[in-house]
Every structure is written in structure tokens, then in C-alpha cells.
Amino acid sequence: DIQMTQSPSTLSASIGDRVTITCRASQTISGFLAWYQQTPGKAPKLLIYKASTVEDGVPSRFRGSGSGTDFTLTISSLQPDDFATYYCQHYDNYQWTFGPGTRVEIK
Amino acid sequence: VQMKESGGSVVHPGGSLRLSCAASGIQFGSYAMSWVRQAPGQGPEWVATISGTGFNTYYADFVKGRFTVSRDNSKNTMYLQMNSLRAGDTATYYCANNNWNDMSYLNHWGPGTPVTVSS
């Protein structure tokens, strides 16, 4: 089975900072990689799919990139609504696997 | 688009529960639908997916033989029948629709319904 890891597990940042979160697969994967944002008590919200396509309505400061085993989510200028936990998710052969998450907290 | 789960409650180990997911704002029968759970303090964990027609179902290994996903397209509703529940099944259960063409990601999520398995 493909395992997904994320780094860092926690990230402290300030408003306006550029933030990068990494998702790594245990082996080369297809581009079926999505990113979700979750705030406490709420359901995850889709941000990015197919590694780099921004979901409708998601601010342009969110960007996804990567291929092979390494993928990144970048927030170009952190805003107050962005303090949340971010999860990557991979799809392969009718199995959907989430990463362990990266919590972005206020510095 | 809205998804709304229901049916979560407290149940004893070994017990059963049926969750429902009512969808609106989408052409329900055109979309695969999924259940994802999240234990307290943990990340999301995929549980099961059912194709738009209901003919194909897919399960995470840890629920095979215990959980059954089904749907009634005439009611725009998906179900999760959970049997032989264990303490480790305690979680908030979310439903979501898969994207239309390749099912690879989950577009719209419900707010979740809590399931607690405890004696």
C-alpha cells in the first residue's frame, strides 16, 4: 500500500507569510493528489485537485505543485482564515488515502 | 450542493448502526459517493465508496465484511450499514461526492455525524 506523509506536522507562521507544506508518497504516484483544508469542528474543504488545479471559489493564493513522490501546497500570503489543518489525499485503484495533516498555527 | 449525514449515536461494542446521507443540488445518480471518517484528534480516513449506479462498491480493508454501503437514487440518499462495531470505529462520519469523471477526489462534504462505540 502507498503511504502518505506530510511535513511539517505543525507550522507556526504570521499573517502575510509564504507557507509551504509537503506531501510525500512512499512510491511514485499518479497526479491524483488533492489538498483539503479543515478548521476545528468542520468538514474538510477541497482546495486543490490533480496536484495543481485550484477548485472553484478557492483564493488564488493557494497553489499546488509536484509530481512523482513529492507534492507541495503553497499559500503565497497567509490570511487569518488560513489557520487550519491541511491534508493531502491520493487516489489509486479505488483506494483513497489521506496524509496525516499539517497544522498551520499563529506565530 | 449540500450533503447532510444522520443516524450517528452511541452504540455498544458488537452493535449495529445505519447512517444516512441526503444529497441536494447535484444530479445524484451521476456521482460516486463516499464515506470518510475522522477519529478525535486524527486525520480523515476513507471508509467506502459506491458508484453512481450503485453497482460497484469499494471498501477500506478495516471495514470489509462489517460495513455495507448502498444508495437509493430515487431518494438522493446514500447509506452505511455498520455491523460488529468496535471501539476503534468511534469517529465523526462524513459523506461526500466524488468528482464526476475519475472519482479521484471529494468535492462536497456534509457536516458529519458522530458515532461513539462504548460500553
CSV table of C-alpha atoms in Angstrom, one decimal:
chain,number,residue,atom,x,y,z
A,1,ASP,CA,0.0,0.0,0.0
A,2,ILE,CA,1.1,3.6,-0.7
A,3,GLN,CA,1.8,5.6,2.4
A,4,MET,CA,1.4,9.4,2.5
A,5,THR,CA,3.5,11.5,4.9
A,6,GLN,CA,3.3,15.3,5.4
A,7,SER,CA,5.9,17.8,6.7
A,8,PRO,CA,6.0,19.6,8.8
A,9,SER,CA,3.3,18.3,11.2
A,10,THR,CA,2.9,21.8,12.7
A,11,LEU,CA,3.9,25.1,11.2
A,12,SER,CA,3.9,28.4,13.0
A,13,ALA,CA,3.5,31.4,10.8
A,14,SER,CA,2.4,35.1,10.7
A,15,ILE,CA,-0.1,36.9,8.6
A,16,GLY,CA,1.4,37.6,5.2
A,17,ASP,CA,4.0,34.8,5.4
A,18,ARG,CA,4.5,32.4,2.5
A,19,VAL,CA,3.8,28.9,3.6
A,20,THR,CA,4.8,25.6,2.0
A,21,ILE,CA,3.5,22.2,3.1
A,22,THR,CA,5.0,19.0,1.6
A,23,CYS,CA,3.2,15.7,1.0
A,24,ARG,CA,5.4,12.7,0.1
A,25,ALA,CA,4.3,9.3,-1.2
A,26,SER,CA,6.1,6.1,-0.3
A,27,GLN,CA,6.4,5.4,-4.1
A,28,THR,CA,5.9,7.2,-7.3
A,29,ILE,CA,2.2,8.1,-7.7
A,30,SER,CA,0.0,9.4,-10.4
A,31,GLY,CA,-1.2,13.0,-10.4
A,32,PHE,CA,-4.3,12.1,-8.5
A,33,LEU,CA,-3.3,14.2,-5.5
A,34,ALA,CA,-5.7,16.6,-3.7
A,35,TRP,CA,-5.4,19.0,-0.9
A,36,TYR,CA,-8.0,19.8,1.7
A,37,GLN,CA,-8.3,22.5,4.4
A,38,GLN,CA,-10.1,21.7,7.7
A,39,THR,CA,-10.9,24.0,10.6
A,40,PRO,CA,-12.0,22.7,14.0
A,41,GLY,CA,-15.4,21.2,14.1
A,42,LYS,CA,-15.9,21.5,10.3
A,43,ALA,CA,-15.6,19.1,7.4
A,44,PRO,CA,-12.6,19.1,5.2
A,45,LYS,CA,-12.9,21.5,2.2
A,46,LEU,CA,-11.4,20.8,-1.2
A,47,LEU,CA,-8.7,23.2,-2.2
A,48,ILE,CA,-6.6,21.6,-5.0
A,49,TYR,CA,-7.1,18.5,-7.1
A,50,LYS,CA,-5.0,16.7,-9.7
A,51,ALA,CA,-1.9,18.1,-7.9
A,52,SER,CA,-2.3,21.7,-9.2
A,53,THR,CA,-5.8,22.6,-10.2
A,54,VAL,CA,-7.5,25.1,-7.9
A,55,GLU,CA,-11.1,24.3,-7.0
A,56,ASP,CA,-13.6,26.9,-8.0
A,57,GLY,CA,-14.0,29.6,-5.3
A,58,VAL,CA,-10.7,28.9,-3.7
A,59,PRO,CA,-8.5,32.0,-3.4
A,60,SER,CA,-5.6,32.4,-5.8
A,61,ARG,CA,-3.1,32.5,-3.0
A,62,PHE,CA,-3.4,28.7,-2.8
A,63,ARG,CA,-1.1,26.8,-5.2
A,64,GLY,CA,-0.4,23.1,-5.7
A,65,SER,CA,2.5,21.6,-7.5
A,66,GLY,CA,4.7,18.4,-7.7
A,67,SER,CA,4.9,15.0,-9.3
A,68,GLY,CA,6.4,11.6,-8.7
A,69,THR,CA,6.7,11.3,-4.9
A,70,ASP,CA,6.8,14.9,-3.8
A,71,PHE,CA,4.0,17.4,-3.8
A,72,THR,CA,3.6,20.8,-2.2
A,73,LEU,CA,0.8,23.1,-1.2
A,74,THR,CA,1.9,26.8,-1.1
A,75,ILE,CA,0.0,29.7,0.4
A,76,SER,CA,1.5,32.8,-1.0
A,77,SER,CA,0.4,35.2,1.7
A,78,LEU,CA,-1.2,33.7,4.8
A,79,GLN,CA,-4.5,35.2,5.8
A,80,PRO,CA,-6.4,34.9,9.1
A,81,ASP,CA,-8.8,32.3,7.6
A,82,ASP,CA,-5.9,30.1,6.6
A,83,PHE,CA,-5.0,29.0,10.1
A,84,ALA,CA,-6.2,25.4,9.8
A,85,THR,CA,-5.1,21.8,9.3
A,86,TYR,CA,-4.2,20.8,5.7
A,87,TYR,CA,-4.4,17.2,4.4
A,88,CYS,CA,-3.2,15.7,1.2
A,89,GLN,CA,-5.1,12.8,-0.3
A,90,HIS,CA,-4.1,10.3,-3.0
A,91,TYR,CA,-6.3,8.1,-5.2
A,92,ASP,CA,-5.2,4.9,-6.8
A,93,ASN,CA,-7.1,1.8,-7.9
A,94,TYR,CA,-10.3,2.5,-5.9
A,95,GLN,CA,-8.4,3.4,-2.7
A,96,TRP,CA,-8.3,6.9,-1.3
A,97,THR,CA,-5.5,7.6,1.2
A,98,PHE,CA,-5.2,10.8,3.3
A,99,GLY,CA,-1.9,12.2,4.7
A,100,PRO,CA,-1.6,12.8,8.5
A,101,GLY,CA,-2.1,16.5,8.2
A,102,THR,CA,-0.2,19.7,8.8
A,103,ARG,CA,-1.5,22.2,11.3
A,104,VAL,CA,-0.8,25.8,10.5
A,105,GLU,CA,-0.9,27.9,13.7
A,106,ILE,CA,-0.4,31.6,14.5
A,107,LYS,CA,3.1,32.5,15.4
B,1,VAL,CA,-24.7,21.4,-3.3
B,2,GLN,CA,-25.5,20.1,0.1
B,3,MET,CA,-24.8,16.8,1.9
B,4,LYS,CA,-26.3,16.0,5.3
B,5,GLU,CA,-25.5,13.0,7.3
B,6,SER,CA,-27.7,11.5,10.0
B,7,GLY,CA,-28.0,8.4,12.2
B,8,GLY,CA,-24.9,8.7,14.4
B,9,SER,CA,-25.3,7.8,18.0
B,10,VAL,CA,-23.8,5.9,20.9
B,11,VAL,CA,-23.7,2.1,20.4
B,12,HIS,CA,-22.3,-0.8,22.4
B,13,PRO,CA,-19.4,-2.8,21.0
B,14,GLY,CA,-20.7,-5.5,18.7
B,15,GLY,CA,-23.8,-3.4,17.9
B,16,SER,CA,-25.1,-2.1,14.6
B,17,LEU,CA,-25.9,1.3,13.2
B,18,ARG,CA,-27.1,2.7,9.9
B,19,LEU,CA,-26.0,6.1,8.7
B,20,SER,CA,-27.8,8.1,6.0
B,21,CYS,CA,-26.5,10.8,3.7
B,22,ALA,CA,-29.1,13.0,1.9
B,23,ALA,CA,-27.8,15.0,-1.0
B,24,SER,CA,-29.2,18.0,-2.8
B,25,GLY,CA,-28.2,20.3,-5.5
B,26,ILE,CA,-26.5,17.7,-7.6
B,27,GLN,CA,-27.6,15.1,-10.2
B,28,PHE,CA,-27.2,12.4,-7.5
B,29,GLY,CA,-27.2,9.3,-9.7
B,30,SER,CA,-24.3,10.7,-11.8
B,31,TYR,CA,-21.9,10.8,-8.9
B,32,ALA,CA,-20.0,8.2,-6.9
B,33,MET,CA,-20.4,8.9,-3.2
B,34,SER,CA,-18.0,8.2,-0.4
B,35,TRP,CA,-17.9,7.8,3.4
B,36,VAL,CA,-14.9,9.2,5.2
B,37,ARG,CA,-14.4,9.0,9.0
B,38,GLN,CA,-12.3,11.0,11.4
B,39,ALA,CA,-11.5,9.8,14.9
B,40,PRO,CA,-11.0,12.5,17.6
B,41,GLY,CA,-7.7,14.3,17.0
B,42,GLN,CA,-6.8,12.2,13.9
B,43,GLY,CA,-6.9,12.8,10.2
B,44,PRO,CA,-9.6,11.7,7.8
B,45,GLU,CA,-9.8,8.0,6.9
B,46,TRP,CA,-11.6,6.8,3.8
B,47,VAL,CA,-14.2,4.1,4.6
B,48,ALA,CA,-16.2,3.2,1.5
B,49,THR,CA,-17.3,4.4,-2.0
B,50,ILE,CA,-20.3,3.5,-4.1
B,51,SER,CA,-20.6,4.2,-7.8
B,52,GLY,CA,-23.4,6.4,-9.2
B,53,THR,CA,-25.5,3.4,-10.3
B,54,GLY,CA,-24.8,1.5,-7.0
B,55,PHE,CA,-23.5,-1.5,-8.9
B,56,ASN,CA,-19.9,-1.1,-7.7
B,57,THR,CA,-18.7,-0.7,-4.1
B,58,TYR,CA,-15.3,-0.3,-2.7
B,59,TYR,CA,-14.2,-0.6,0.9
B,60,ALA,CA,-11.2,0.1,3.1
B,61,ASP,CA,-9.7,-3.2,4.4
B,62,PHE,CA,-10.6,-2.4,8.0
B,63,VAL,CA,-14.3,-2.4,7.3
B,64,LYS,CA,-14.6,-5.2,4.8
B,65,GLY,CA,-17.3,-7.7,5.9
B,66,ARG,CA,-18.6,-5.4,8.6
B,67,PHE,CA,-19.8,-2.3,6.7
B,68,THR,CA,-22.1,-2.1,3.7
B,69,VAL,CA,-22.5,1.0,1.5
B,70,SER,CA,-25.7,1.4,-0.5
B,71,ARG,CA,-27.7,4.1,-2.2
B,72,ASP,CA,-31.3,4.9,-3.3
B,73,ASN,CA,-31.1,7.3,-6.2
B,74,SER,CA,-34.8,7.9,-6.2
B,75,LYS,CA,-34.3,9.4,-2.7
B,76,ASN,CA,-30.9,11.1,-3.4
B,77,THR,CA,-29.7,9.2,-0.3
B,78,MET,CA,-26.7,7.0,0.5
B,79,TYR,CA,-26.4,4.7,3.4
B,80,LEU,CA,-23.7,3.0,5.5
B,81,GLN,CA,-24.8,-0.1,7.4
B,82,MET,CA,-22.3,-0.7,10.2
B,83,ASN,CA,-22.2,-4.1,12.0
B,84,SER,CA,-19.9,-5.6,14.6
B,85,LEU,CA,-18.9,-2.2,15.7
B,86,ARG,CA,-15.7,-1.8,17.7
B,87,ALA,CA,-14.3,1.0,19.9
B,88,GLY,CA,-11.9,1.9,17.1
B,89,ASP,CA,-14.9,2.8,14.9
B,90,THR,CA,-15.6,5.8,17.1
B,91,ALA,CA,-15.4,8.8,14.8
B,92,THR,CA,-17.3,11.5,13.0
B,93,TYR,CA,-18.5,10.0,9.8
B,94,TYR,CA,-18.7,12.3,6.7
B,95,CYS,CA,-20.3,11.7,3.3
B,96,ALA,CA,-19.0,13.4,0.2
B,97,ASN,CA,-19.5,13.2,-3.5
B,98,ASN,CA,-16.6,12.1,-5.7
B,99,ASN,CA,-15.7,14.1,-8.7
B,100,TRP,CA,-17.6,13.2,-11.8
B,101,ASN,CA,-15.1,11.9,-14.3
B,102,ASP,CA,-12.5,9.8,-12.4
B,103,MET,CA,-13.7,9.8,-8.7
B,104,SER,CA,-10.3,10.7,-7.6
B,105,TYR,CA,-11.2,13.5,-5.1
B,106,LEU,CA,-14.1,14.5,-2.9
B,107,ASN,CA,-15.9,17.8,-3.9
B,108,HIS,CA,-18.6,18.5,-1.4
B,109,TRP,CA,-18.8,17.2,2.2
B,110,GLY,CA,-21.5,17.1,4.8
B,111,PRO,CA,-21.0,18.4,8.3
B,112,GLY,CA,-20.6,14.8,9.7
B,113,THR,CA,-22.5,12.7,12.2
B,114,PRO,CA,-20.8,11.4,15.3
B,115,VAL,CA,-20.6,7.7,16.1
B,116,THR,CA,-19.4,6.5,19.6
B,117,VAL,CA,-18.8,2.9,20.3
B,118,SER,CA,-18.6,2.4,24.0
B,119,SER,CA,-19.9,0.0,26.7
